[in-house]
Coordinates of C-alpha atoms in Angstrom, one line a residue:
M1 CA 15.0 1.8 -16.8
E2 CA 11.7 2.8 -18.3
T3 CA 8.5 1.4 -15.6
R4 CA 5.4 1.7 -17.5
H5 CA 1.7 2.7 -15.7
R6 CA -1.6 2.7 -16.9
V7 CA -5.1 2.7 -15.3
V8 CA -8.1 0.9 -16.4
V9 CA -11.5 2.5 -16.2
G10 CA -13.6 -0.6 -14.9
D11 CA -15.2 -2.7 -12.2
S12 CA -11.9 -4.9 -10.6
R13 CA -14.3 -7.8 -9.6
E14 CA -13.3 -9.1 -13.3
L15 CA -9.9 -8.4 -14.7
S16 CA -10.3 -9.1 -17.8
E17 CA -7.2 -6.9 -18.8
L18 CA -4.9 -8.7 -16.7
D19 CA -3.5 -12.5 -17.5
D20 CA -3.1 -15.2 -15.3
D21 CA 0.5 -14.9 -13.1
S22 CA 1.1 -11.4 -14.8
V23 CA 1.8 -9.4 -11.4
E24 CA 3.4 -9.5 -8.9
L25 CA 2.5 -7.6 -5.9
V26 CA -1.1 -6.0 -4.9
V27 CA -1.3 -3.1 -2.5
T28 CA -4.7 -1.7 -2.5
S29 CA -7.0 -0.5 0.5
P30 CA -10.2 -1.3 -0.6
P31 CA -13.8 0.4 0.3
Y32 CA -14.7 -0.7 4.0
P33 CA -17.7 -2.1 4.6
M34 CA -20.0 -0.9 7.1
V35 CA -18.3 2.8 7.1
E36 CA -21.0 5.4 5.7
M37 CA -19.5 7.0 3.7
W38 CA -19.4 4.0 1.1
D39 CA -23.0 2.8 1.7
G40 CA -24.0 4.3 -1.7
L41 CA -21.8 2.7 -4.1
F42 CA -21.5 -0.8 -2.2
A43 CA -25.6 -0.1 -2.4
E44 CA -24.8 -0.3 -6.7
L45 CA -22.8 -2.7 -6.6
Q46 CA -24.9 -5.2 -4.5
S47 CA -28.9 -4.6 -4.4
D48 CA -29.2 -6.3 -1.3
V49 CA -26.9 -3.6 0.5
G50 CA -29.4 -1.2 0.6
D51 CA -32.6 -3.6 2.0
H52 CA -30.1 -5.2 4.7
L53 CA -29.1 -1.3 6.0
D54 CA -32.9 0.3 5.4
A55 CA -34.2 -2.9 7.8
G56 CA -31.8 -2.3 10.5
D57 CA -30.3 -5.8 9.5
G58 CA -26.1 -4.2 10.2
Q59 CA -24.9 -8.0 10.2
A60 CA -26.5 -9.2 7.1
A61 CA -25.8 -5.8 5.1
F62 CA -22.3 -6.3 6.6
D63 CA -21.7 -9.5 5.2
A64 CA -23.2 -8.6 1.4
M65 CA -20.9 -5.8 1.2
H66 CA -18.0 -8.3 1.7
T67 CA -19.2 -10.2 -0.8
V68 CA -18.4 -7.4 -3.4
L69 CA -14.6 -7.3 -2.4
D70 CA -14.7 -11.0 -2.7
D71 CA -15.1 -11.3 -5.9
V72 CA -11.8 -9.0 -6.1
W73 CA -10.0 -11.0 -3.7
A74 CA -10.9 -14.2 -6.5
E75 CA -9.5 -12.2 -8.6
L76 CA -6.5 -11.9 -7.3
R77 CA -6.0 -14.8 -6.6
R78 CA -5.6 -15.7 -10.7
V79 CA -3.3 -12.8 -11.1
L80 CA -0.6 -12.8 -8.9
V81 CA 2.0 -15.4 -9.6
D82 CA 3.2 -18.2 -7.1
G83 CA 4.5 -16.4 -4.4
G84 CA 3.4 -13.1 -4.4
I85 CA 2.0 -10.9 -1.9
A86 CA -1.2 -9.0 -1.9
C87 CA -0.9 -6.3 1.1
I88 CA -4.9 -5.2 1.6
N89 CA -5.1 -1.7 4.0
V90 CA -8.1 -1.9 6.1
G91 CA -10.0 0.0 9.2
D92 CA -12.3 -1.8 10.8
A93 CA -15.9 -0.1 11.6
T94 CA -17.8 0.6 14.1
R95 CA -21.4 1.8 14.0
K96 CA -24.9 1.9 15.3
V97 CA -27.6 0.5 13.0
D98 CA -31.5 -0.4 14.8
D99 CA -30.3 1.0 17.8
S100 CA -27.5 -1.5 18.0
F101 CA -23.6 -0.2 18.3
R102 CA -21.2 -2.5 17.9
V103 CA -18.0 -2.8 15.9
Y104 CA -18.4 -4.4 12.2
P105 CA -14.0 -6.4 11.8
N106 CA -13.6 -6.2 8.6
H107 CA -10.0 -7.3 8.9
S108 CA -10.9 -10.7 10.1
R109 CA -13.8 -11.2 7.6
I110 CA -11.1 -9.9 4.7
V111 CA -8.5 -12.6 7.0
D112 CA -11.4 -15.9 6.4
A113 CA -11.7 -14.7 2.6
F114 CA -8.5 -15.0 1.6
E115 CA -7.4 -18.1 3.5
Q116 CA -10.6 -19.6 2.1
R117 CA -9.1 -18.7 -1.4
G118 CA -6.1 -20.3 -1.0
F119 CA -3.4 -17.6 0.4
E120 CA -1.4 -18.1 3.2
P121 CA -1.9 -14.9 5.9
L122 CA 1.7 -13.1 6.9
P123 CA 1.9 -11.3 9.7
E124 CA 0.1 -8.3 9.3
L125 CA 1.2 -4.5 10.2
L126 CA -1.1 -1.7 12.3
W127 CA -0.5 2.0 11.7
R128 CA -2.1 4.9 13.9
K129 CA -4.9 7.4 12.1
P130 CA -6.0 9.5 14.5
V131 CA -8.5 11.3 13.2
N132 CA -11.4 10.5 15.4
S133 CA -10.9 13.1 18.6
G134 CA -13.8 15.0 17.9
T135 CA -15.6 11.2 18.8
K136 CA -13.0 10.2 21.6
F137 CA -15.5 9.9 24.4
M138 CA -18.6 8.0 23.0
G139 CA -21.4 6.5 25.3
S140 CA -20.8 7.7 28.6
G141 CA -17.8 10.1 28.5
M142 CA -16.4 9.5 31.7
V143 CA -19.1 7.4 33.3
P144 CA -18.3 3.8 33.6
P145 CA -19.4 1.0 32.0
N146 CA -20.8 2.4 29.0
A147 CA -18.3 3.8 26.6
Y148 CA -16.4 2.8 23.9
V149 CA -12.9 2.4 22.7
T150 CA -12.2 4.8 19.6
L151 CA -11.0 3.3 16.7
E152 CA -7.3 4.9 15.7
H153 CA -5.4 2.0 13.8
E154 CA -6.1 0.4 10.8
Y155 CA -4.6 -2.9 9.3
V156 CA -2.0 -3.8 6.8
L157 CA -3.3 -7.2 6.1
V158 CA -0.5 -9.3 4.5
F159 CA -0.6 -12.7 2.3
R160 CA 0.9 -15.1 0.1
N161 CA -0.6 -16.4 -3.2
G162 CA 0.3 -20.3 -2.5
V163 CA 3.0 -22.0 0.7
E164 CA 6.2 -20.9 -2.0
S165 CA 8.4 -17.9 -2.0
R166 CA 9.2 -16.7 -5.1
S167 CA 12.3 -17.4 -6.3
F168 CA 14.7 -15.7 -8.2
E169 CA 18.0 -16.6 -10.4
P170 CA 21.1 -16.6 -8.4
G171 CA 22.5 -13.1 -7.5
A172 CA 19.6 -11.0 -9.8
D173 CA 20.8 -7.6 -9.9
R174 CA 16.9 -6.3 -10.1
R175 CA 16.8 -7.5 -6.2
Y176 CA 19.9 -7.4 -5.0
E177 CA 20.1 -3.5 -5.7
A178 CA 15.9 -3.5 -5.1
A179 CA 17.6 -3.7 -0.8
Y180 CA 17.4 -1.5 2.2
F181 CA 19.2 -0.5 4.0
W182 CA 19.6 -2.8 7.5
E183 CA 18.3 0.3 9.8
E184 CA 14.9 0.7 7.1
R185 CA 14.3 -3.2 7.7
N186 CA 14.7 -2.7 11.1
Q187 CA 11.7 -0.4 11.0
W188 CA 10.0 -1.2 8.3
F189 CA 9.6 -5.1 9.4
S190 CA 8.1 -3.7 12.5
D191 CA 4.5 -4.8 12.9
V192 CA 3.8 -1.3 14.8
W193 CA 4.2 1.6 12.5
T194 CA 4.1 4.8 14.8
D195 CA 5.9 7.2 12.5
I196 CA 3.0 7.4 9.8
T197 CA -0.6 9.0 10.6
G198 CA -3.7 9.9 8.8
R199 CA -4.5 13.0 6.9
G200 CA -7.1 14.9 5.5
Q201 CA -7.9 14.4 1.3
A202 CA -5.7 17.2 -0.3
L203 CA -9.0 17.3 -3.5
N204 CA -10.7 20.5 -4.2
D205 CA -13.8 17.9 -5.3
D206 CA -15.9 17.8 -2.0
E207 CA -18.2 15.2 -3.9
L208 CA -14.6 13.2 -4.9
R209 CA -13.2 13.8 -1.5
N210 CA -16.6 12.1 -0.5
R211 CA -15.3 8.8 -2.2
S212 CA -11.7 8.6 -1.7
A213 CA -9.7 8.0 1.6
A214 CA -6.5 7.7 0.2
Y215 CA -3.9 6.4 2.5
P216 CA -0.2 8.2 2.9
F217 CA 2.0 8.1 0.2
E218 CA 4.6 6.1 2.8
I219 CA 2.3 3.0 3.0
P220 CA 2.5 1.9 -0.3
Y221 CA 6.1 3.2 -1.2
R222 CA 6.8 1.2 2.3
L223 CA 4.9 -2.1 1.0
I224 CA 6.6 -2.1 -2.5
S225 CA 10.0 -1.5 -1.3
M226 CA 9.6 -4.3 0.9
Y227 CA 7.5 -7.0 -0.9
S228 CA 8.8 -6.5 -4.7
V229 CA 12.0 -5.7 -6.6
Y230 CA 12.6 -3.5 -9.6
G231 CA 10.6 -4.4 -12.7
D232 CA 8.4 -6.2 -10.8
T233 CA 4.3 -4.6 -11.5
V234 CA 2.1 -3.6 -8.2
L235 CA -1.9 -4.0 -8.9
D236 CA -4.4 -1.5 -7.2
P237 CA -7.6 -2.9 -7.7
F238 CA -9.4 -0.1 -5.9
W239 CA -7.2 2.7 -7.3
G240 CA -9.1 6.0 -6.2
T241 CA -6.4 9.1 -6.6
G242 CA -3.8 6.5 -7.7
T243 CA -1.2 7.0 -4.7
T244 CA -0.4 3.1 -5.9
S245 CA 0.8 4.2 -8.7
L246 CA 2.4 7.6 -7.6
A247 CA 4.8 5.4 -5.3
A248 CA 5.4 2.8 -8.1
M249 CA 6.5 5.1 -10.3
V250 CA 8.8 6.8 -7.2
A251 CA 10.1 2.8 -6.4
G252 CA 11.1 1.9 -9.9
R253 CA 7.9 -0.6 -10.5
N254 CA 5.3 -0.7 -13.2
S255 CA 2.0 -0.7 -12.1
V256 CA -1.6 -1.6 -12.9
G257 CA -4.8 0.1 -11.6
Y258 CA -8.5 -0.3 -11.3
E259 CA -10.8 2.7 -10.9
L260 CA -14.7 3.4 -11.4
D261 CA -15.0 6.9 -11.7
R262 CA -12.6 8.5 -15.1
E263 CA -12.3 11.8 -12.9
F264 CA -9.9 9.9 -10.4
V265 CA -7.8 9.8 -13.7
R266 CA -8.5 13.4 -14.2
L267 CA -6.6 14.4 -11.2
F268 CA -3.8 11.8 -11.4
D269 CA -2.9 13.2 -14.6
E270 CA -2.3 16.6 -12.6
Q271 CA 0.0 14.9 -10.1
V272 CA 2.5 12.8 -12.3
G273 CA 4.4 16.0 -13.2
R274 CA 5.7 16.2 -9.2
V275 CA 7.2 12.9 -9.7
P276 CA 10.4 13.7 -10.7
E277 CA 11.1 16.0 -7.6
L278 CA 9.1 13.5 -5.3
S279 CA 11.5 10.7 -6.6
E280 CA 14.5 12.9 -6.5
V281 CA 13.4 14.2 -2.3
I282 CA 12.7 10.7 -1.4
G283 CA 15.8 9.3 -2.6
R284 CA 18.6 11.5 -0.9
E285 CA 16.5 11.6 2.4
R286 CA 17.2 7.9 2.6
L287 CA 20.6 8.2 1.7
D288 CA 21.1 10.7 3.8
D289 CA 19.0 9.3 6.8
H290 CA 21.6 6.1 6.2
R291 CA 25.0 8.6 6.5
Q292 CA 23.5 9.6 9.9
F293 CA 23.1 6.3 11.1
V294 CA 26.6 5.4 9.8
A295 CA 27.8 8.3 11.3
D296 CA 25.8 7.8 14.9
R297 CA 27.7 4.0 15.3
R298 CA 30.7 5.5 14.5
D299 CA 30.4 7.3 17.0
E300 CA 29.4 4.5 19.7
G301 CA 32.3 3.0 18.8
E302 CA 30.8 0.7 15.7
S303 CA 32.5 -0.3 12.8
F304 CA 31.4 -2.0 9.1
E305 CA 32.6 -4.5 7.3
Y306 CA 30.9 -3.7 4.0
E307 CA 31.2 -0.8 1.6
A308 CA 28.5 -0.3 -0.5
D309 CA 29.3 -0.6 -4.6
H310 CA 27.3 2.4 -5.6
Y311 CA 27.6 4.8 -2.9
E312 CA 30.6 6.3 -1.3
F313 CA 29.3 4.6 2.6
P314 CA 29.9 1.3 4.6
V315 CA 26.8 -0.8 4.7
T316 CA 26.0 -3.2 8.0
T317 CA 25.0 -6.8 5.8
K318 CA 26.7 -8.2 2.7
Q319 CA 23.3 -8.0 1.3
E320 CA 22.9 -3.8 1.3
Q321 CA 26.0 -3.8 -0.9
K322 CA 24.9 -3.5 -4.1
L323 CA 21.7 -1.5 -2.9
R324 CA 21.0 1.3 -6.2
L325 CA 18.6 4.0 -5.2
Y326 CA 17.0 5.3 -8.9
R327 CA 15.1 8.3 -9.8
V328 CA 12.4 9.5 -12.0
T329 CA 14.1 11.7 -14.7
D330 CA 10.9 12.0 -17.3
V331 CA 7.1 10.9 -17.1
A332 CA 5.6 10.7 -20.3
E333 CA 1.6 9.9 -21.1
S334 CA 0.4 7.8 -24.5
D335 CA -2.7 6.4 -25.2
G336 CA -3.9 6.1 -21.3
T337 CA -0.1 4.6 -20.5
Y338 CA 2.7 6.7 -18.5
R339 CA 5.9 6.0 -19.5
A340 CA 8.7 6.6 -16.6
T341 CA 11.7 6.8 -17.1
H342 CA 15.0 6.4 -14.1
Q343 CA 18.0 6.9 -14.0
P344 CA 20.4 5.6 -10.6
L345 CA 20.6 8.7 -8.3
D346 CA 23.8 9.3 -7.6
D347 CA 26.3 9.8 -4.6
R348 CA 26.5 13.2 -4.3
S349 CA 26.4 14.1 -0.5

């Protein structure tokens, strides 16, 4: 199996390089309106933003920033296949503007924008991002009533393009091989992820670090595994450090990223070399975790009805029987496109 991955240096408000109905999944984390590190970017893209901030009009600045994102959401409606899924990782913002401290609810504004464009909201996910310990006590601290709750979670908003789910030919191998384990499904499809935490960015360039807020690799990897099948194309219109593309490579999907800053592409080149090792490690961990799950269930007196087709262990459901993991054996770049070669992950224990 070979997958293709390309990065377009350009503005994702116009995805002109992508045809209609050409991607199956979107996984992205946009710049968060009203988070100060992105004020300059939004002001460059929408001149009203700076004027509103200078005037102390937080609500007007918030609305102007979201109009920038709205243009991207409209393009997603065009390029996503019917029934395709969009996963948007976003956090709300707390900020004091013109002596007024308040929360700016980015997640609810984005839900409204997607609904207005014909997307169907699906159950959302929350994951804890406890990175605000320095501002744990905001307001009056230990004295009521004027302290404020610290935001320590982010949302993954999930939308379907249209009312119908995707359909596949009966018994499609690329779908059933992409199955996840029963116990993974129970963990991944819980609406609160407590096992993933935020972390600082390992970027040597201070300026790039200030313009990046990449999410942990596990988030796009899970979402890609949950909402796409082998051979699908995953789009990230706010590509940044390329975490989504790395996850797509490891997961055996194609990817396209849009990024304004060419320097991030240079940094991505330095990360691609670790993909074969990363894919091997993640695949082995998934197989080993399942083997441990089987051992634990058997210790509890449980039995299994089904055997995996490609591995020497049982599985809980019939849908898992064809499950097959792949590892990346090589990644080559040519004319701005990365080609990853995948081979089935064997049953070595």
